[in-house]
Each structure stands twice: as C-alpha cells, then as structure tokens.
CSV table of C-alpha atoms in Angstrom, one decimal:
chain,number,residue,atom,x,y,z
A,1,MET,CA,121.6,94.6,84.3
A,2,PRO,CA,119.6,95.6,81.3
A,3,GLU,CA,117.5,98.7,81.7
A,4,ALA,CA,114.0,98.4,83.1
A,5,LEU,CA,111.2,97.5,80.7
A,6,ARG,CA,107.4,97.3,80.8
A,7,LEU,CA,106.3,93.8,79.9
A,8,PRO,CA,103.2,91.6,80.3
A,9,ARG,CA,102.8,89.6,83.5
A,10,TYR,CA,101.9,86.6,81.2
A,11,THR,CA,98.8,85.4,82.9
A,12,SER,CA,97.8,84.2,79.5
A,13,TYR,CA,99.4,83.8,76.1
A,14,PRO,CA,98.6,85.6,73.9
A,15,THR,CA,98.0,88.3,76.5
A,16,ALA,CA,94.7,90.1,77.0
A,17,PRO,CA,95.6,93.3,75.1
A,18,HIS,CA,95.9,91.1,71.9
A,19,PHE,CA,92.4,89.6,72.2
A,20,GLN,CA,90.1,90.5,69.4
A,21,GLU,CA,86.3,90.3,68.7
A,22,LEU,CA,85.4,86.7,69.0
A,23,ASP,CA,82.6,85.0,67.0
A,24,GLU,CA,80.0,83.3,69.2
A,25,ASN,CA,80.1,80.2,67.1
A,26,ALA,CA,83.8,79.8,67.8
A,27,VAL,CA,83.0,80.0,71.5
A,28,ILE,CA,80.1,77.4,71.2
A,29,GLU,CA,82.4,75.1,69.3
A,30,ALA,CA,85.1,75.4,72.0
A,31,LEU,CA,82.6,74.7,74.8
A,32,GLY,CA,81.5,71.6,72.8
A,33,ARG,CA,85.1,70.3,73.2
A,34,THR,CA,85.1,70.9,76.9
A,35,THR,CA,84.2,68.1,79.2
A,36,GLY,CA,86.3,68.7,82.3
A,37,PRO,CA,87.5,68.4,85.0
A,38,LEU,CA,87.2,72.2,85.2
A,39,SER,CA,88.6,75.2,86.9
A,40,VAL,CA,85.8,77.8,87.4
A,41,TYR,CA,86.5,81.4,88.0
A,42,VAL,CA,83.6,83.7,89.1
A,43,HIS,CA,84.2,87.5,88.9
A,44,VAL,CA,82.2,89.5,91.5
A,45,PRO,CA,82.9,93.1,90.4
A,46,PHE,CA,81.4,94.9,93.5
A,47,CYS,CA,83.2,96.8,96.3
A,48,LYS,CA,81.9,99.1,98.9
A,49,GLN,CA,84.9,101.4,98.5
A,50,LEU,CA,87.5,102.1,95.8
A,51,CYS,CA,91.1,101.3,96.7
A,52,TRP,CA,93.2,103.6,94.7
A,53,TYR,CA,95.9,101.1,93.8
A,54,CYS,CA,93.3,98.7,92.4
A,55,GLY,CA,93.7,97.5,88.8
A,56,CYS,CA,90.7,95.2,88.7
A,57,HIS,CA,87.4,95.6,87.0
A,58,ARG,CA,84.9,96.7,89.8
A,59,GLU,CA,81.9,98.9,90.6
A,60,ILE,CA,81.3,100.7,93.9
A,61,ARG,CA,78.1,99.6,95.6
A,62,ARG,CA,76.9,100.4,99.1
A,63,ARG,CA,74.3,97.7,99.6
A,64,PRO,CA,74.9,93.9,99.1
A,65,GLN,CA,71.3,93.5,98.1
A,66,SER,CA,72.2,95.4,94.9
A,67,ALA,CA,74.3,92.4,93.8
A,68,SER,CA,71.4,89.9,93.9
A,69,PRO,CA,70.3,90.6,90.2
A,70,TYR,CA,73.9,90.0,89.2
A,71,VAL,CA,73.8,86.6,90.9
A,72,ASP,CA,70.6,85.8,88.9
A,73,ASP,CA,72.7,86.6,85.8
A,74,LEU,CA,75.5,84.3,86.9
A,75,LEU,CA,73.0,81.5,87.3
A,76,TRP,CA,71.7,82.1,83.8
A,77,GLU,CA,75.2,82.1,82.4
A,78,VAL,CA,76.0,78.8,84.1
A,79,GLY,CA,73.0,77.2,82.5
A,80,LEU,CA,73.7,78.6,79.1
A,81,ILE,CA,77.3,77.5,79.1
A,82,ASN,CA,76.4,74.0,80.3
A,83,GLU,CA,73.9,73.7,77.4
A,84,HIS,CA,76.8,74.0,75.0
A,85,MET,CA,79.2,71.6,76.8
A,86,GLY,CA,79.8,68.0,76.2
A,87,GLY,CA,78.5,66.9,79.6
A,88,GLY,CA,80.1,65.0,82.5
A,89,ALA,CA,82.2,67.8,83.8
A,90,THR,CA,83.3,68.2,87.4
A,91,VAL,CA,84.8,71.1,89.2
A,92,ARG,CA,88.3,70.6,90.6
A,93,GLN,CA,88.9,74.3,91.2
A,94,LEU,CA,86.5,77.0,92.1
A,95,ALA,CA,87.8,80.5,92.6
A,96,LEU,CA,85.8,83.7,93.4
A,97,GLY,CA,87.6,86.9,92.8
A,98,GLY,CA,86.7,90.5,92.2
A,99,GLY,CA,86.0,93.1,93.2
A,100,THR,CA,85.0,91.7,96.6
A,101,PRO,CA,83.4,88.3,96.5
A,102,SER,CA,82.6,88.5,100.2
A,103,PHE,CA,80.4,91.5,99.3
A,104,LEU,CA,77.6,89.0,98.3
A,105,LEU,CA,74.8,88.2,100.7
A,106,PRO,CA,75.0,84.7,102.2
A,107,ARG,CA,71.8,83.6,100.5
A,108,ASP,CA,73.2,84.8,97.1
A,109,LEU,CA,76.5,83.0,97.6
A,110,GLU,CA,74.6,79.8,98.5
A,111,ARG,CA,72.5,80.2,95.3
A,112,LEU,CA,75.6,80.6,93.3
A,113,VAL,CA,77.4,77.6,94.7
A,114,GLY,CA,74.3,75.5,94.4
A,115,ALA,CA,73.8,76.4,90.7
A,116,ILE,CA,77.5,75.6,89.8
A,117,THR,CA,77.5,72.2,91.6
A,118,SER,CA,74.1,71.2,90.2
A,119,VAL,CA,75.6,71.1,86.7
A,120,TRP,CA,79.3,70.5,87.4
A,121,PRO,CA,79.6,68.4,90.6
A,122,ARG,CA,82.5,69.0,93.0
A,123,SER,CA,85.3,66.6,92.6
A,124,SER,CA,86.7,64.8,95.7
A,125,ASP,CA,90.0,66.7,95.6
A,126,ALA,CA,88.5,70.1,94.8
A,127,GLU,CA,90.0,73.4,96.0
A,128,TRP,CA,87.5,76.1,96.5
A,129,SER,CA,89.0,79.5,97.1
A,130,MET,CA,87.7,83.0,97.7
A,131,GLU,CA,89.3,86.4,97.9
A,132,VAL,CA,88.3,88.0,101.2
A,133,ASP,CA,88.3,91.6,102.3
A,134,PRO,CA,88.8,91.4,106.1
A,135,ARG,CA,86.7,94.5,106.4
A,136,SER,CA,83.6,92.7,105.1
A,137,VAL,CA,83.9,89.3,106.8
A,138,ASP,CA,84.1,88.4,110.5
A,139,GLY,CA,85.0,85.1,112.1
A,140,ASP,CA,81.4,83.8,112.2
A,141,ARG,CA,80.9,84.5,108.5
A,142,LEU,CA,84.2,82.8,107.6
A,143,ALA,CA,83.0,79.7,109.5
A,144,GLU,CA,79.8,79.8,107.4
A,145,LEU,CA,81.9,79.9,104.2
A,146,VAL,CA,83.8,76.9,105.4
A,147,GLU,CA,80.5,75.0,105.9
A,148,LEU,CA,79.5,76.0,102.4
A,149,GLY,CA,82.6,74.2,101.1
A,150,PHE,CA,85.3,76.8,100.7
A,151,ASN,CA,88.7,75.5,101.9
A,152,ARG,CA,91.1,78.3,101.0
A,153,PHE,CA,90.9,82.0,101.7
A,154,SER,CA,93.1,84.8,100.3
A,155,LEU,CA,93.2,87.8,102.5
A,156,GLY,CA,93.8,91.1,100.9
A,157,VAL,CA,96.2,92.8,103.5
A,158,GLN,CA,98.7,94.7,101.4
A,159,ASP,CA,100.3,96.5,104.3
A,160,VAL,CA,99.6,96.8,108.1
A,161,HIS,CA,100.6,100.4,108.5
A,162,PRO,CA,97.6,102.9,108.8
A,163,ARG,CA,99.4,105.7,107.0
A,164,VAL,CA,100.2,103.5,104.0
A,165,MET,CA,96.6,102.2,103.9
A,166,ARG,CA,95.1,105.6,104.3
A,167,ALA,CA,97.2,106.8,101.3
A,168,VAL,CA,95.6,104.2,99.1
A,169,HIS,CA,92.1,104.7,100.5
A,170,ARG,CA,91.9,101.3,102.3
A,171,GLU,CA,92.0,101.7,106.1
A,172,GLN,CA,92.1,98.2,107.5
A,173,PRO,CA,93.2,97.4,111.1
A,174,ARG,CA,95.4,94.3,111.2
A,175,GLU,CA,93.3,92.8,114.0
A,176,LEU,CA,90.6,92.1,111.4
A,177,SER,CA,92.9,89.8,109.5
A,178,GLU,CA,94.2,88.2,112.7
A,179,GLU,CA,90.7,87.2,113.7
A,180,LEU,CA,90.0,85.5,110.3
A,181,ILE,CA,93.3,83.6,110.4
A,182,GLU,CA,92.6,82.4,113.9
A,183,VAL,CA,89.1,81.1,112.9
A,184,ALA,CA,90.5,79.4,109.8
A,185,ARG,CA,93.1,77.5,111.9
A,186,ARG,CA,90.2,75.8,113.8
A,187,HIS,CA,89.1,74.0,110.6
A,188,ASP,CA,91.1,71.1,109.3
A,189,GLY,CA,92.1,71.3,105.7
A,190,VAL,CA,91.4,75.1,105.4
A,191,GLY,CA,94.2,77.1,103.9
A,192,VAL,CA,95.0,80.8,104.3
A,193,SER,CA,96.9,83.0,101.9
A,194,ILE,CA,98.0,86.6,102.6
A,195,ASP,CA,98.4,89.1,99.9
A,196,LEU,CA,101.0,91.8,100.4
A,197,MET,CA,102.0,94.6,98.1
A,198,TYR,CA,105.2,96.7,97.9
A,199,GLY,CA,105.7,100.0,96.1
A,200,LEU,CA,102.8,101.7,97.9
A,201,PRO,CA,103.0,105.3,99.1
A,202,HIS,CA,104.9,106.0,102.4
A,203,GLN,CA,106.4,102.5,102.6
A,204,THR,CA,109.9,102.5,103.9
A,205,GLU,CA,112.4,99.8,104.8
A,206,VAL,CA,111.4,100.0,108.4
A,207,THR,CA,107.6,99.9,107.9
A,208,TRP,CA,107.9,97.1,105.3
A,209,ALA,CA,110.1,95.0,107.7
A,210,GLU,CA,107.3,95.3,110.3
A,211,THR,CA,104.7,94.2,107.8
A,212,LEU,CA,106.8,91.2,106.9
A,213,ARG,CA,107.3,90.2,110.5
A,214,TRP,CA,103.5,90.5,111.1
A,215,ALA,CA,102.8,88.3,108.1
A,216,VAL,CA,105.3,85.6,109.1
A,217,ASP,CA,103.9,85.6,112.7
A,218,GLN,CA,100.4,84.9,111.3
A,219,GLY,CA,101.8,81.6,109.8
A,220,PRO,CA,99.7,81.5,106.5
A,221,ASP,CA,100.1,78.6,104.2
A,222,ARG,CA,100.9,80.9,101.3
A,223,LEU,CA,101.8,84.5,100.7
A,224,SER,CA,101.7,86.6,97.5
A,225,VAL,CA,104.0,89.5,97.4
A,226,PHE,CA,103.1,91.6,94.5
A,227,PRO,CA,104.8,94.8,93.2
A,228,TYR,CA,102.3,97.6,92.9
A,229,ALA,CA,101.6,98.1,89.2
A,230,HIS,CA,101.3,101.8,88.4
A,231,VAL,CA,99.2,102.1,85.3
A,232,PRO,CA,97.3,105.3,85.5
A,233,TRP,CA,96.6,105.3,81.8
A,234,MET,CA,94.3,102.3,82.5
A,235,GLN,CA,93.3,103.1,86.1
A,236,PRO,CA,92.9,106.9,86.4
A,237,GLN,CA,92.3,106.8,90.2
A,238,GLN,CA,95.9,105.8,90.6
A,239,LYS,CA,96.9,109.4,89.9
A,240,LEU,CA,95.7,110.2,93.3
A,241,ILE,CA,98.7,108.4,94.8
A,242,GLU,CA,101.4,109.3,92.3
A,243,PRO,CA,103.3,112.0,94.3
A,244,ASN,CA,104.2,109.6,97.2
A,245,LEU,CA,105.4,106.4,95.4
A,246,PRO,CA,108.7,104.9,96.4
A,247,GLU,CA,111.7,105.2,94.1
A,248,PRO,CA,112.6,102.1,91.9
A,249,GLU,CA,115.6,101.4,94.1
A,250,LEU,CA,113.5,101.1,97.2
A,251,ARG,CA,111.0,98.8,95.4
A,252,VAL,CA,113.9,96.4,94.6
A,253,THR,CA,115.1,96.6,98.2
A,254,MET,CA,111.6,95.8,99.5
A,255,ARG,CA,111.3,92.9,97.1
A,256,GLU,CA,114.6,91.4,98.4
A,257,MET,CA,113.6,92.0,102.0
A,258,ALA,CA,110.5,89.9,101.4
A,259,ARG,CA,112.5,87.1,99.7
A,260,GLU,CA,115.0,86.9,102.6
A,261,ALA,CA,112.4,87.2,105.4
A,262,LEU,CA,110.1,84.5,103.9
A,263,ALA,CA,113.0,82.1,103.1
A,264,GLU,CA,114.3,82.5,106.7
A,265,ALA,CA,110.8,81.6,107.9
A,266,GLY,CA,110.8,78.4,105.8
A,267,TYR,CA,108.7,79.4,102.9
A,268,VAL,CA,109.5,78.2,99.4
A,269,ARG,CA,109.5,80.6,96.6
A,270,ILE,CA,107.0,79.8,93.8
A,271,GLY,CA,107.6,81.5,90.5
A,272,MET,CA,108.0,85.3,90.6
A,273,ASP,CA,105.8,86.4,93.4
A,274,HIS,CA,104.3,83.5,95.4
A,275,PHE,CA,105.6,81.7,98.5
A,276,ALA,CA,104.3,78.6,100.2
A,277,ARG,CA,105.1,76.1,103.0
A,278,PRO,CA,107.1,73.1,101.8
A,279,ALA,CA,104.2,70.7,102.0
A,280,ASP,CA,101.7,73.1,100.3
A,281,SER,CA,100.0,71.9,97.1
A,282,LEU,CA,101.7,74.8,95.2
A,283,VAL,CA,105.1,73.4,96.0
A,284,LEU,CA,104.0,69.9,95.1
A,285,ALA,CA,102.6,71.2,91.8
A,286,ARG,CA,105.8,73.0,91.0
A,287,ASP,CA,107.8,69.8,91.6
A,288,ALA,CA,105.4,67.7,89.5
A,289,GLY,CA,105.4,70.2,86.6
A,290,THR,CA,101.7,70.9,87.1
A,291,LEU,CA,102.0,74.5,88.3
A,292,GLN,CA,100.3,77.1,86.1
A,293,ARG,CA,100.1,80.8,85.8
A,294,ASN,CA,96.7,82.3,85.1
A,295,PHE,CA,94.6,85.4,85.9
A,296,GLN,CA,94.7,84.5,89.6
A,297,GLY,CA,98.5,84.3,89.7
A,298,TYR,CA,100.0,80.9,90.3
A,299,SER,CA,97.8,77.9,90.9
A,300,THR,CA,97.8,74.1,90.7
A,301,HIS,CA,96.3,71.7,88.1
A,302,ARG,CA,97.9,73.0,85.0
A,303,GLY,CA,96.0,72.0,81.9
A,304,LEU,CA,92.5,72.2,83.2
A,305,ASP,CA,89.9,74.0,81.0
A,306,MET,CA,88.9,77.2,82.9
A,307,ILE,CA,85.4,78.6,82.7
A,308,GLY,CA,85.1,82.3,83.4
A,309,LEU,CA,81.8,83.5,84.8
A,310,GLY,CA,80.7,87.1,85.2
A,311,ALA,CA,81.4,90.5,83.7
A,312,SER,CA,85.0,90.8,82.4
A,313,ALA,CA,85.8,87.2,83.4
A,314,ILE,CA,88.2,85.3,81.1
A,315,GLY,CA,88.0,81.7,80.4
A,316,SER,CA,90.4,79.3,78.7
A,317,TYR,CA,88.9,76.2,77.2
A,318,GLY,CA,88.7,74.2,74.0
A,319,GLY,CA,91.6,75.9,72.4
A,320,ILE,CA,90.4,79.5,72.9
A,321,TYR,CA,90.6,82.4,75.4
A,322,ALA,CA,87.2,84.1,75.8
A,323,GLN,CA,86.5,87.3,77.8
A,324,ASN,CA,83.1,88.4,78.8
A,325,THR,CA,82.0,92.0,78.2
A,326,LYS,CA,82.9,94.4,81.1
A,327,SER,CA,79.6,96.3,80.9
A,328,LEU,CA,77.1,95.0,83.4
A,329,VAL,CA,74.3,96.3,81.2
A,330,ASP,CA,75.6,94.5,78.1
A,331,TYR,CA,76.3,91.4,80.1
A,332,ARG,CA,72.7,91.2,81.3
A,333,GLU,CA,71.2,92.1,77.9
A,334,ARG,CA,73.2,89.4,76.1
A,335,LEU,CA,72.1,86.7,78.6
A,336,ALA,CA,68.5,87.8,78.4
A,337,GLU,CA,68.7,87.3,74.7
A,338,GLY,CA,70.0,83.7,75.2
A,339,ARG,CA,73.5,84.7,74.0
A,340,LEU,CA,76.8,84.0,75.6
A,341,PRO,CA,78.3,87.3,77.0
A,342,VAL,CA,81.7,86.8,75.4
A,343,GLU,CA,83.0,90.0,73.8
A,344,ARG,CA,86.5,89.2,72.8
A,345,GLY,CA,89.2,86.6,72.9
A,346,VAL,CA,91.4,84.5,70.6
A,347,VAL,CA,91.4,81.1,68.9
A,348,LEU,CA,94.8,79.7,69.6
A,349,SER,CA,96.9,78.6,66.6
A,350,GLY,CA,99.3,75.7,67.0
A,351,GLU,CA,102.1,78.2,67.2
A,352,ASP,CA,100.3,80.0,70.1
A,353,ARG,CA,99.9,76.8,72.0
A,354,LEU,CA,103.5,75.9,71.7
A,355,ARG,CA,104.7,79.3,72.8
A,356,ARG,CA,102.2,79.4,75.6
A,357,GLU,CA,103.7,76.1,77.0
A,358,VAL,CA,107.2,77.4,76.7
A,359,ILE,CA,106.4,80.7,78.4
A,360,MET,CA,104.4,78.9,81.1
A,361,ASP,CA,107.5,76.7,81.8
A,362,LEU,CA,109.8,79.7,82.1
A,363,LEU,CA,107.5,81.5,84.6
A,364,CYS,CA,106.5,78.4,86.6
A,365,ARG,CA,109.7,76.2,86.5
A,366,PHE,CA,112.3,78.7,85.3
A,367,GLN,CA,113.2,76.3,82.6
A,368,THR,CA,111.8,74.6,79.5
A,369,ARG,CA,112.8,71.6,77.4
A,370,PHE,CA,111.7,72.0,73.8
A,371,ALA,CA,111.2,68.2,73.3
A,372,ASP,CA,108.6,68.3,76.1
A,373,HIS,CA,106.4,70.2,73.6
A,374,GLY,CA,107.3,68.4,70.5
A,375,ALA,CA,109.7,71.1,69.3
A,376,THR,CA,113.4,71.5,68.7
A,377,ALA,CA,115.9,74.4,68.9
A,378,ALA,CA,115.4,74.9,65.2
A,379,ASP,CA,111.8,76.1,65.9
A,380,PHE,CA,113.2,79.0,68.0
A,381,GLU,CA,116.4,79.9,66.1
A,382,ASP,CA,115.6,83.6,66.2
A,383,GLU,CA,114.6,83.6,69.8
A,384,LEU,CA,117.7,81.8,70.9
A,385,SER,CA,119.9,84.3,69.1
A,386,ARG,CA,118.2,87.1,71.0
A,387,LEU,CA,118.8,85.4,74.3
A,388,HIS,CA,122.6,86.0,74.0
A,389,VAL,CA,122.2,89.4,75.5
A,390,LEU,CA,120.5,88.0,78.6
A,391,GLU,CA,123.1,85.1,78.7
A,392,LYS,CA,125.9,87.6,78.8
A,393,SER,CA,124.1,89.4,81.7
A,394,GLY,CA,124.1,86.1,83.6
A,395,LEU,CA,120.3,85.7,83.5
A,396,VAL,CA,119.9,82.6,81.4
A,397,GLU,CA,121.7,79.7,79.9
A,398,PHE,CA,120.5,77.7,76.9
A,399,ASP,CA,121.5,75.0,74.4
A,400,ASP,CA,119.8,72.9,71.8
A,401,GLU,CA,117.8,71.1,74.5
A,402,GLY,CA,116.1,74.2,76.1
A,403,VAL,CA,116.4,77.3,78.2
A,404,ARG,CA,117.1,77.7,81.9
A,405,VAL,CA,116.6,80.9,83.9
A,406,LEU,CA,119.5,81.2,86.3
A,407,PRO,CA,118.9,82.2,89.9
A,408,ALA,CA,120.2,85.8,89.1
A,409,GLY,CA,117.6,86.0,86.4
A,410,ARG,CA,114.4,84.8,88.1
A,411,ASP,CA,113.3,88.3,88.9
A,412,GLN,CA,113.7,89.0,85.3
A,413,ALA,CA,111.8,85.9,84.0
A,414,ARG,CA,109.3,88.1,82.2
A,415,ARG,CA,112.2,89.4,80.1
A,416,VAL,CA,113.1,85.8,79.1
A,417,ALA,CA,109.4,84.9,78.4
A,418,ALA,CA,109.0,88.0,76.3
A,419,VAL,CA,111.7,86.8,73.8
A,420,PHE,CA,109.2,84.0,72.8
A,421,ASP,CA,106.2,86.3,72.5
A,422,THR,CA,105.5,86.9,68.8
A,423,HIS,CA,102.6,89.2,69.6
A,424,LEU,CA,104.6,91.7,71.7
A,425,GLY,CA,105.0,95.0,70.1
A,426,ARG,CA,101.9,94.8,68.0
A,427,GLY,CA,99.4,97.5,68.7
A,428,ASP,CA,99.7,100.1,71.4
A,429,ALA,CA,99.4,98.0,74.5
A,430,ARG,CA,101.2,99.3,77.6
A,431,TYR,CA,102.3,97.1,80.5
A,432,SER,CA,103.6,97.3,84.1
A,433,ARG,CA,107.3,97.9,85.0
A,434,VAL,CA,109.7,95.0,85.5
A,435,ASP,CA,111.7,96.0,88.6
C-alpha cells in the first residue's frame, strides 16, 4: 500500500483552497443562467458551545435571539439573488447546515422557510433536510419541524461514550438522540441519518463496537461514518485534543469495523463514507448515476444548480463556484449596500468541468467512462501513465474506455481522483489525511 498522503475530500472541483477573488459581474451573469430546479444550502454559523473537533465555520452564541438579525440578512440575500436569476426556479433540495441550524428560534426558521418558498416554490419531490444537534431539539420541536416541511434529519452523534465526548467538549447523552429518532418514526416519509466519527480521543475497539451496535439498533435510514480530520493549522482548538488521538492503525481498524457492522446489518455502502438502506434514495441515485458529492457529503440529484445562502456558504451554479464572505460584519455590510456577499470562487473552464465529472464519477460510482463526458483516453494520457503505480498496488484498473476503482482501492479513491486534479500542488493548501 502506498504511504499515507494528505489530499482533498473533493467536495468540489476545483477545491476551495484554489478559489480566487471573484468579480461580482461574473456572479450576476452566472445567476442569470440559473433557472432551476435548485438545491439550496443555508449556512447557520451559530453554536452554543464549541466542539473541539469541529472544522466548520461557526460562532459561539448563548441566546437564539441573537441570530434573528442574521435571518433578516438571509431574507435580504434570497431576494437579491432572485433579482438576478432567470425566474421560474423551484427548490428540489433544501439543506440547513452549520453550525447548528436548530439554534434558530422557531419564528426565525419559519420566516426563513417562508422567504425561500415565496421566490422558489417547493417541488413535489423535494427533500428538505436539517442538521440537528440533539442537545438543542426535543421531540416536540422535531414534530414542529416536520410540520414546517422538513423530511430528513441528520443527527450529530459522533460517539455514545461520555469519556470520548467530554474529551471533545460535547457531552451528549445517547437518550437525547433516541427520543428524536422515536418521534421521527411516527411520521411517514421522514428520514433520519446518524453521523458518527472515528479517530476521536479515547476511542478503542471496544467502545467503538458499542457505538456501532447502538447506531444499528436505532435503525436509521442513513449513516455517515467520517474519519476525524485533524487540521490544527486551520482549526486551532483541535490542539486541545492532540495528546489523546488514536494511532493511524487503530483508525483503520475502526473504519473496517464500521464497514463490517453496517454491511451485516443490511446497509449499502455509498461512496467513501456513507451508508444507506437498500431502498433509500441515495442507493437509487447511485444506481441511476445521479449521486453527487458536494459540501454536505453525498447527496442525490446530481447536476442541480446549488445556491449557497449565508456567511461562508458555497454555491455552484451557472458554471461557477461562489463562496460568501466568512465575516458576519462584512456579510451584512455587503447586503446593506445591495451587493451580493460573494468573496471568492472560480469560473470553471471547459477542462475544469470535464475533470470535475471524472472525479465525481470516481468518488460516487468508483468508475468513469471517458465517452460519457465527450472525452477519450488521449485527453488523459499523462494521468493514465501515473495510474500504473496504483494499478500495480491493486487499487485500480484502466483501459482506453475509462478507469475503475477496484474494491481494494475504494478507501483510497481520493488518491485516484487526485491523479486527475491539475490544481493539486499549486499554492500552499494543506489537506486531511487519507487513512
């Protein structure tokens, strides 16, 4: 096996470290080419407490009322974006992430949903999802969210052992998650995902096995099993947990334990780190070739334009990636001036689009056919020559038709994707480890 590397997770291509300052006129032109259906992502950057493992953009706030002005800004951004769009768009996917979206007051969340649907009506097959912190939502509140239209909830669990969770500054009794899952089951058409994380301090094979048994017993529709990404150069608070991190060998063991336990329980592996029941829409999307990888991980409806709302949010539409400013002050000031709050991004070249599709195929389907993207092997002569090393290691096979990631190489799919990344190595970007 080749030595460990640090590589992008490829939630976009080009990846975010290669975004540059983006002219507002380019953003306006891209929005003018966007008519939908849409995927809409709303970033809510507020949390009551800092989890030390977190790599997200967030601010610590104690009072939910303090987020109300931010919701005012979101409403303003929705209207401003809609002014530049071609009209007639609908929302097929709505995702609220953070931070902690459930931090918002009920009335503020209602205002937000109402503003979005007033300009981009909800399509009949829409999936509305929200990341939920079980410490901030009880069963009654979850039922209210279902009434508001949300039909998928992603519960941030990570681990069920108090010692592990104390070590990352997130004490969360498992009973809180169990209550929410029980309430969700009472509503037809409502899905539940559980997020787990391995590589956290004080995790052992014994404790991790118990966490996996607990997760399987809850019977969620989907599970995400992420490796903890230790990037203290980007997230200084992670230095607080450095001394207690598992060794790389144990991380690999825990990864394999998860794969085996979830397969035995009947879950289908999706890409690198997601699992779903056989009838779940993620599995259907994988089989239909419409699975995608974006900033929320794996999701359905590949090819939708995605509008990013809120500070630091990234959108992908009209041939560009566009990321909003991370500064809440700057975000508000730009909107008050009638300007889009986009700070950076990239206008995709034809070469970027081609390579994005190839990389997306490799990470979502573990294979790509060049002809599907109007290309031939001659377009990737250099890349195919570099794949020989991975071929000899039993990770891939390839010919003039395309590339296939072999079962032994699926945990190394980022390595294969990186071969097709012409931006990698430019600048001083640093990435998470490939186990």
